[in-house]
Amino acid sequence: MTPPHFAPLREKVVLITGAGGGLGRTFAIGFAAQGAKVGCLDISEQGLAGTVSDIAKAGGVAIPVLADISDEVSVEKGFAEVVEKFGGVDVLVNNAGIATTPMRLHEMSLADWDRLMAVNLRGAFLCLREALPLMQKKRGGSIVNIASIAGLRGYFPGFSILGGNYSASKGALVALTRQVAIEYAAENIRCNAIAPGFIEDTDLGRERRAATSPGMTSAFEREMSVRVPLGRRGKPDELVELAIYLAGAQSSYVTGQIIAADGGWLAA
Ligand SMILES: NC(=O)c1ccc[n+]([C@@H]2O[C@H](COP(=O)([O-])OP(=O)(O)OC[C@H]3O[C@@H](n4cnc5c(N)ncnc54)[C@H](O)[C@@H]3O)[C@@H](O)[C@H]2O)c1
């Protein structure tokens, strides 16, 4: 794996949560290809093994960090492993997230509300809390939060595809992105978010697919092709360069921004 000539992330330490699959794995491979040293954090040991071996095969540098971002002690231990191995953290990609079985809000269980918030919001907070002092020590850093179009606009075309808990968690992540950007700007720590639209080939919709009929699922897929202005779902690869841009020196004057990669969904 030869890093490109202009590789501002070369030798930088990048910690990516949810790197065991989906978007996180694609980010991890993309950052490693830039010459970054990647801490791949995930709750899935098997997922991590796949990501780290793909990176190693391509000549990149990555370590697996088995941790649950919703658990305070687990996050502390995970970050400590990365610091021990790589000496600090320059970039945090706060990516891990879940979606519970979609329910109308009045039917949603407290357990589903809490389970999702524990990962999507508490998890993001716990990782920020570990990463920020490490970035202060290095006199700078960059954070890329993975939010969602669901955090910026509602959606209800006759049946729910994502619960209100998911939208609320992503809306909170948008607010947190702006707050962190302002609060830490003077310390040269930037914080931005990507708001992806509907991206294929990930496991995020696992619980929805298990709970909805094949008819509902195909109706949803049809709806996507009609409602997304570019006429299709996005692919994980289509987010990588944006994440690299926001993480690296090319975006040195960009902070507090929420950038959608959504096929035009929010513009319509
Ligand atoms: N796929 C999409 O269409 C889409 C759209 C908008 C936003 N997003 C966001 O992108 C992010 C990644 O989602 P994805 O689509 O790749 O989903 P995914 O389910 O394919 O991947 C999520 C990864 O996070 C890991 N994870 C889950 N809970 C964890 C925990 N408690 N601690 C550590 N790791 C944990 C999983 O093991 C998995 O590897 C999420 O925040 C999601 O909300 C996805």
Tab-separated table of C-alpha atoms and ligand atoms in Angstrom:
chain	number	residue	atom	x	y	z
A	1	MET	CA	0.000	0.000	0.000
A	2	THR	CA	1.774	3.184	-1.173
A	3	PRO	CA	0.536	6.384	0.472
A	4	PRO	CA	-0.194	9.129	-2.057
A	5	HIS	CA	2.332	11.997	-2.429
A	6	PHE	CA	0.098	14.426	-0.559
A	7	ALA	CA	-0.713	12.374	2.524
A	8	PRO	CA	-1.276	14.639	5.526
A	9	LEU	CA	-2.580	11.680	7.513
A	10	ARG	CA	0.627	9.717	7.119
A	11	GLU	CA	1.816	8.521	10.538
A	12	LYS	CA	-1.208	10.131	12.210
A	13	VAL	CA	-3.048	7.980	14.741
A	14	VAL	CA	-6.681	7.545	13.798
A	15	LEU	CA	-9.129	5.813	16.120
A	16	ILE	CA	-12.273	4.608	14.361
A	17	THR	CA	-15.203	3.185	16.318
A	18	GLY	CA	-17.400	0.558	14.706
A	19	ALA	CA	-14.467	-0.395	12.480
A	20	GLY	CA	-15.422	-4.069	12.514
A	21	GLY	CA	-17.920	-3.705	9.684
A	22	GLY	CA	-20.008	-1.418	7.478
A	23	LEU	CA	-18.878	2.175	7.062
A	24	GLY	CA	-16.300	1.912	9.850
A	25	ARG	CA	-14.430	-0.881	8.092
A	26	THR	CA	-14.419	1.106	4.854
A	27	PHE	CA	-13.115	4.174	6.707
A	28	ALA	CA	-10.407	2.121	8.435
A	29	ILE	CA	-9.164	0.696	5.126
A	30	GLY	CA	-9.268	4.156	3.530
A	31	PHE	CA	-7.346	5.859	6.345
A	32	ALA	CA	-4.761	3.064	6.431
A	33	ALA	CA	-4.239	3.535	2.692
A	34	GLN	CA	-3.295	7.147	3.483
A	35	GLY	CA	-0.510	5.882	5.731
A	36	ALA	CA	-2.357	6.482	9.006
A	37	LYS	CA	-1.917	4.173	11.982
A	38	VAL	CA	-5.436	2.980	12.662
A	39	GLY	CA	-6.937	1.867	15.958
A	40	CYS	CA	-9.949	-0.191	14.898
A	41	LEU	CA	-12.415	-0.293	17.790
A	42	ASP	CA	-15.473	-2.531	17.747
A	43	ILE	CA	-17.584	-4.786	19.929
A	44	SER	CA	-17.239	-7.595	17.375
A	45	GLU	CA	-14.020	-9.564	17.628
A	46	GLN	CA	-14.699	-11.332	14.348
A	47	GLY	CA	-15.448	-8.068	12.564
A	48	LEU	CA	-12.212	-6.550	13.862
A	49	ALA	CA	-10.174	-9.538	12.749
A	50	GLY	CA	-11.516	-9.103	9.197
A	51	THR	CA	-10.757	-5.376	9.071
A	52	VAL	CA	-7.278	-5.633	10.535
A	53	SER	CA	-6.317	-8.514	8.271
A	54	ASP	CA	-7.594	-6.638	5.166
A	55	ILE	CA	-5.447	-3.648	6.167
A	56	ALA	CA	-2.395	-5.788	6.893
A	57	LYS	CA	-2.725	-7.584	3.547
A	58	ALA	CA	-2.682	-4.202	1.822
A	59	GLY	CA	0.474	-3.195	3.731
A	60	GLY	CA	-1.222	-0.823	6.180
A	61	VAL	CA	-0.865	-0.469	9.950
A	62	ALA	CA	-3.842	-1.216	12.223
A	63	ILE	CA	-4.589	-2.770	15.577
A	64	PRO	CA	-7.849	-4.329	16.780
A	65	VAL	CA	-9.373	-2.743	19.877
A	66	LEU	CA	-12.154	-4.852	21.313
A	67	ALA	CA	-14.445	-2.523	23.268
A	68	ASP	CA	-18.069	-1.578	23.855
A	69	ILE	CA	-18.480	2.183	23.388
A	70	SER	CA	-21.524	2.262	25.649
A	71	ASP	CA	-19.390	1.101	28.595
A	72	GLU	CA	-17.218	3.644	30.391
A	73	VAL	CA	-14.519	1.235	31.571
A	74	SER	CA	-14.377	-0.548	28.237
A	75	VAL	CA	-13.860	2.757	26.378
A	76	GLU	CA	-11.128	3.841	28.803
A	77	LYS	CA	-9.319	0.515	28.313
A	78	GLY	CA	-9.729	0.685	24.533
A	79	PHE	CA	-8.192	4.158	24.308
A	80	ALA	CA	-5.386	3.117	26.670
A	81	GLU	CA	-4.506	0.265	24.278
A	82	VAL	CA	-4.245	2.685	21.371
A	83	VAL	CA	-2.115	5.117	23.391
A	84	GLU	CA	0.163	2.307	24.523
A	85	LYS	CA	0.660	1.074	20.974
A	86	PHE	CA	0.692	4.333	19.002
A	87	GLY	CA	1.439	7.041	21.620
A	88	GLY	CA	-1.733	9.122	21.353
A	89	VAL	CA	-4.712	9.928	19.135
A	90	ASP	CA	-4.757	12.593	16.394
A	91	VAL	CA	-8.106	11.772	14.822
A	92	LEU	CA	-11.289	10.246	16.216
A	93	VAL	CA	-13.940	8.953	13.846
A	94	ASN	CA	-16.993	8.521	16.058
A	95	ASN	CA	-18.763	6.077	13.793
A	96	ALA	CA	-20.218	3.142	15.750
A	97	GLY	CA	-23.986	3.275	15.954
A	98	ILE	CA	-27.054	1.073	15.932
A	99	ALA	CA	-30.678	1.227	14.854
A	100	THR	CA	-33.281	-0.705	16.828
A	101	THR	CA	-36.399	-2.291	15.330
A	102	PRO	CA	-38.334	0.662	13.920
A	103	MET	CA	-41.409	1.501	15.959
A	104	ARG	CA	-43.793	4.402	16.088
A	105	LEU	CA	-42.749	6.399	19.129
A	106	HIS	CA	-45.885	5.572	21.136
A	107	GLU	CA	-45.106	1.874	20.710
A	108	MET	CA	-41.399	2.042	21.474
A	109	SER	CA	-40.093	0.247	24.531
A	110	LEU	CA	-37.960	2.059	27.058
A	111	ALA	CA	-35.406	-0.706	26.606
A	112	ASP	CA	-35.006	0.102	22.890
A	113	TRP	CA	-34.825	3.832	23.591
A	114	ASP	CA	-32.101	3.327	26.212
A	115	ARG	CA	-30.156	0.686	24.276
A	116	LEU	CA	-29.842	2.936	21.257
A	117	MET	CA	-29.005	6.080	23.225
A	118	ALA	CA	-26.346	4.159	25.172
A	119	VAL	CA	-24.475	3.386	21.952
A	120	ASN	CA	-25.230	6.310	19.631
A	121	LEU	CA	-25.035	9.150	22.140
A	122	ARG	CA	-23.400	7.991	25.376
A	123	GLY	CA	-20.856	6.055	23.288
A	124	ALA	CA	-19.973	9.152	21.273
A	125	PHE	CA	-19.615	11.170	24.496
A	126	LEU	CA	-17.405	8.562	26.176
A	127	CYS	CA	-15.094	8.417	23.154
A	128	LEU	CA	-14.926	12.224	22.945
A	129	ARG	CA	-14.104	12.374	26.643
A	130	GLU	CA	-11.115	10.084	26.105
A	131	ALA	CA	-9.985	11.640	22.827
A	132	LEU	CA	-10.107	15.333	23.755
A	133	PRO	CA	-7.374	15.316	26.452
A	134	LEU	CA	-5.146	13.258	24.140
A	135	MET	CA	-5.629	15.875	21.426
A	136	GLN	CA	-4.997	18.696	23.905
A	137	LYS	CA	-1.701	16.996	24.750
A	138	LYS	CA	-0.778	16.940	21.059
A	139	ARG	CA	-1.901	20.576	20.674
A	140	GLY	CA	-4.470	19.702	18.064
A	141	GLY	CA	-6.683	17.055	16.570
A	142	SER	CA	-9.670	16.374	14.403
A	143	ILE	CA	-12.952	14.667	15.162
A	144	VAL	CA	-15.354	13.310	12.572
A	145	ASN	CA	-18.738	12.311	13.945
A	146	ILE	CA	-20.975	10.113	11.814
A	147	ALA	CA	-24.442	11.587	12.205
A	148	SER	CA	-27.289	11.034	9.719
A	149	ILE	CA	-29.812	12.857	7.583
A	150	ALA	CA	-32.270	11.534	10.194
A	151	GLY	CA	-30.721	14.006	12.641
A	152	LEU	CA	-31.557	16.892	10.338
A	153	ARG	CA	-34.957	16.054	8.828
A	154	GLY	CA	-37.946	13.875	9.675
A	155	TYR	CA	-39.145	11.050	7.475
A	156	PHE	CA	-42.377	9.084	7.605
A	157	PRO	CA	-43.708	7.776	4.310
A	158	GLY	CA	-46.482	5.611	5.793
A	159	PHE	CA	-44.262	3.335	7.817
A	160	SER	CA	-41.293	4.014	9.980
A	161	ILE	CA	-37.914	2.891	8.757
A	162	LEU	CA	-35.959	4.416	11.606
A	163	GLY	CA	-37.271	5.065	15.077
A	164	GLY	CA	-37.531	8.424	16.799
A	165	ASN	CA	-34.769	7.235	19.108
A	166	TYR	CA	-32.399	7.013	16.145
A	167	SER	CA	-33.329	10.460	14.814
A	168	ALA	CA	-33.041	11.991	18.290
A	169	SER	CA	-29.607	10.442	18.862
A	170	LYS	CA	-28.321	11.788	15.554
A	171	GLY	CA	-29.839	15.230	16.145
A	172	ALA	CA	-28.025	15.294	19.469
A	173	LEU	CA	-24.791	14.287	17.749
A	174	VAL	CA	-25.224	17.223	15.372
A	175	ALA	CA	-25.581	19.582	18.362
A	176	LEU	CA	-22.638	17.950	20.107
A	177	THR	CA	-20.503	18.405	16.983
A	178	ARG	CA	-21.130	22.151	16.981
A	179	GLN	CA	-20.581	22.479	20.737
A	180	VAL	CA	-17.285	20.563	20.681
A	181	ALA	CA	-16.133	22.582	17.651
A	182	ILE	CA	-16.662	25.875	19.458
A	183	GLU	CA	-15.514	24.733	22.873
A	184	TYR	CA	-12.187	23.298	21.641
A	185	ALA	CA	-11.408	25.537	18.652
A	186	ALA	CA	-8.884	27.605	20.612
A	187	GLU	CA	-7.015	24.376	21.337
A	188	ASN	CA	-6.710	23.608	17.617
A	189	ILE	CA	-9.157	20.715	17.836
A	190	ARG	CA	-11.664	20.639	15.004
A	191	CYS	CA	-14.943	18.749	15.050
A	192	ASN	CA	-17.184	18.109	12.053
A	193	ALA	CA	-19.860	15.594	11.156
A	194	ILE	CA	-20.896	13.646	8.114
A	195	ALA	CA	-24.628	13.120	7.667
A	196	PRO	CA	-24.940	10.107	5.385
A	197	GLY	CA	-28.142	9.375	3.549
A	198	PHE	CA	-29.212	5.814	2.774
A	199	ILE	CA	-26.038	3.774	2.318
A	200	GLU	CA	-26.117	0.180	1.098
A	201	ASP	CA	-24.033	-2.834	2.092
A	202	THR	CA	-23.993	-2.203	5.828
A	203	ASP	CA	-25.686	-3.988	8.708
A	204	LEU	CA	-27.431	-0.966	10.210
A	205	GLY	CA	-30.898	-2.100	9.056
A	206	ARG	CA	-30.457	-5.613	10.478
A	207	GLU	CA	-33.164	-5.335	13.129
A	208	ARG	CA	-35.549	-3.584	10.713
A	209	ARG	CA	-35.092	-6.257	8.055
A	210	ALA	CA	-35.717	-8.997	10.622
A	211	ALA	CA	-38.934	-7.334	11.801
A	212	THR	CA	-40.514	-6.135	8.539
A	213	SER	CA	-42.160	-8.205	5.841
A	214	PRO	CA	-40.365	-8.676	2.520
A	215	GLY	CA	-43.155	-6.568	0.964
A	216	MET	CA	-42.428	-3.642	3.258
A	217	THR	CA	-38.711	-3.974	2.604
A	218	SER	CA	-39.149	-3.900	-1.168
A	219	ALA	CA	-41.580	-0.954	-0.862
A	220	PHE	CA	-38.882	0.869	1.076
A	221	GLU	CA	-36.256	0.051	-1.539
A	222	ARG	CA	-38.573	1.328	-4.318
A	223	GLU	CA	-39.187	4.496	-2.333
A	224	MET	CA	-35.446	5.076	-2.082
A	225	SER	CA	-34.966	4.968	-5.837
A	226	VAL	CA	-37.787	7.491	-6.320
A	227	ARG	CA	-37.081	9.886	-3.462
A	228	VAL	CA	-33.291	10.115	-3.598
A	229	PRO	CA	-32.548	12.715	-6.298
A	230	LEU	CA	-29.518	10.758	-7.558
A	231	GLY	CA	-31.869	7.780	-7.835
A	232	ARG	CA	-29.958	5.297	-5.744
A	233	ARG	CA	-28.483	4.500	-2.363
A	234	GLY	CA	-24.922	5.525	-1.642
A	235	LYS	CA	-22.007	3.141	-1.252
A	236	PRO	CA	-19.633	3.138	1.752
A	237	ASP	CA	-16.720	3.968	-0.573
A	238	GLU	CA	-18.442	7.219	-1.494
A	239	LEU	CA	-17.977	8.563	2.059
A	240	VAL	CA	-14.314	7.747	2.550
A	241	GLU	CA	-12.720	10.741	0.827
A	242	LEU	CA	-15.035	13.074	2.719
A	243	ALA	CA	-14.010	11.538	6.049
A	244	ILE	CA	-10.324	11.776	5.062
A	245	TYR	CA	-10.813	15.410	4.022
A	246	LEU	CA	-12.490	16.335	7.316
A	247	ALA	CA	-9.866	14.479	9.345
A	248	GLY	CA	-6.819	15.886	7.609
A	249	ALA	CA	-5.011	19.159	7.060
A	250	GLN	CA	-6.866	19.902	3.808
A	251	SER	CA	-9.819	21.002	5.960
A	252	SER	CA	-7.749	23.020	8.456
A	253	TYR	CA	-10.188	25.977	8.326
A	254	VAL	CA	-13.350	23.847	8.550
A	255	THR	CA	-14.959	23.176	11.904
A	256	GLY	CA	-18.453	22.795	13.308
A	257	GLN	CA	-19.851	21.693	9.942
A	258	ILE	CA	-22.382	18.978	9.196
A	259	ILE	CA	-21.817	17.768	5.652
A	260	ALA	CA	-24.422	15.529	4.079
A	261	ALA	CA	-23.522	12.771	1.630
A	262	ASP	CA	-27.074	11.844	0.725
A	263	GLY	CA	-27.620	11.778	-3.021
A	264	GLY	CA	-29.426	15.121	-2.719
A	265	TRP	CA	-32.017	14.012	-0.135
A	266	LEU	CA	-31.796	17.142	2.043
A	267	ALA	CA	-31.798	19.488	-0.920
A	268	ALA	CA	-35.066	18.152	-2.324
B	1	LIG	N1	-25.783	2.763	6.605
B	1	LIG	C1	-26.462	3.882	6.515
B	1	LIG	O1	-27.323	4.044	5.635
B	1	LIG	C2	-26.205	5.018	7.476
B	1	LIG	C3	-26.831	6.237	7.234
B	1	LIG	C4	-26.617	7.275	8.115
B	1	LIG	C5	-25.792	7.113	9.197
B	1	LIG	N2	-25.198	5.914	9.421
B	1	LIG	C6	-24.352	5.791	10.597
B	1	LIG	O2	-23.106	5.239	10.242
B	1	LIG	C7	-22.547	4.568	11.362
B	1	LIG	C8	-22.081	3.187	10.929
B	1	LIG	O3	-23.230	2.423	10.570
B	1	LIG	P1	-23.178	1.227	9.525
B	1	LIG	O4	-24.244	1.497	8.536
B	1	LIG	O5	-21.809	0.979	9.075
B	1	LIG	O6	-23.708	0.042	10.465
B	1	LIG	P2	-23.133	-1.412	10.730
B	1	LIG	O7	-24.124	-2.065	11.623
B	1	LIG	O8	-22.803	-2.077	9.434
B	1	LIG	O9	-21.759	-1.149	11.505
B	1	LIG	C9	-21.743	-0.685	12.824
B	1	LIG	C10	-20.497	-1.225	13.527
B	1	LIG	O10	-20.525	-0.725	14.876
B	1	LIG	C11	-20.242	-1.793	15.762
B	1	LIG	N3	-20.870	-1.540	17.055
B	1	LIG	C12	-22.194	-1.610	17.365
B	1	LIG	N4	-22.383	-1.365	18.662
B	1	LIG	C13	-21.149	-1.119	19.201
B	1	LIG	C14	-20.696	-0.840	20.508
B	1	LIG	N5	-21.543	-0.751	21.532
B	1	LIG	N6	-19.376	-0.644	20.695
B	1	LIG	C15	-18.495	-0.763	19.677
B	1	LIG	N7	-18.874	-1.055	18.401
B	1	LIG	C16	-20.184	-1.238	18.185
B	1	LIG	C17	-20.816	-3.031	15.077
B	1	LIG	O11	-20.258	-4.223	15.584
B	1	LIG	C18	-20.486	-2.746	13.618
B	1	LIG	O12	-19.211	-3.248	13.281
B	1	LIG	C19	-23.639	4.546	12.438
B	1	LIG	O13	-23.414	5.571	13.371
B	1	LIG	C20	-24.883	4.828	11.636
B	1	LIG	O14	-25.896	5.401	12.426
B	1	LIG	C21	-25.376	4.858	8.582
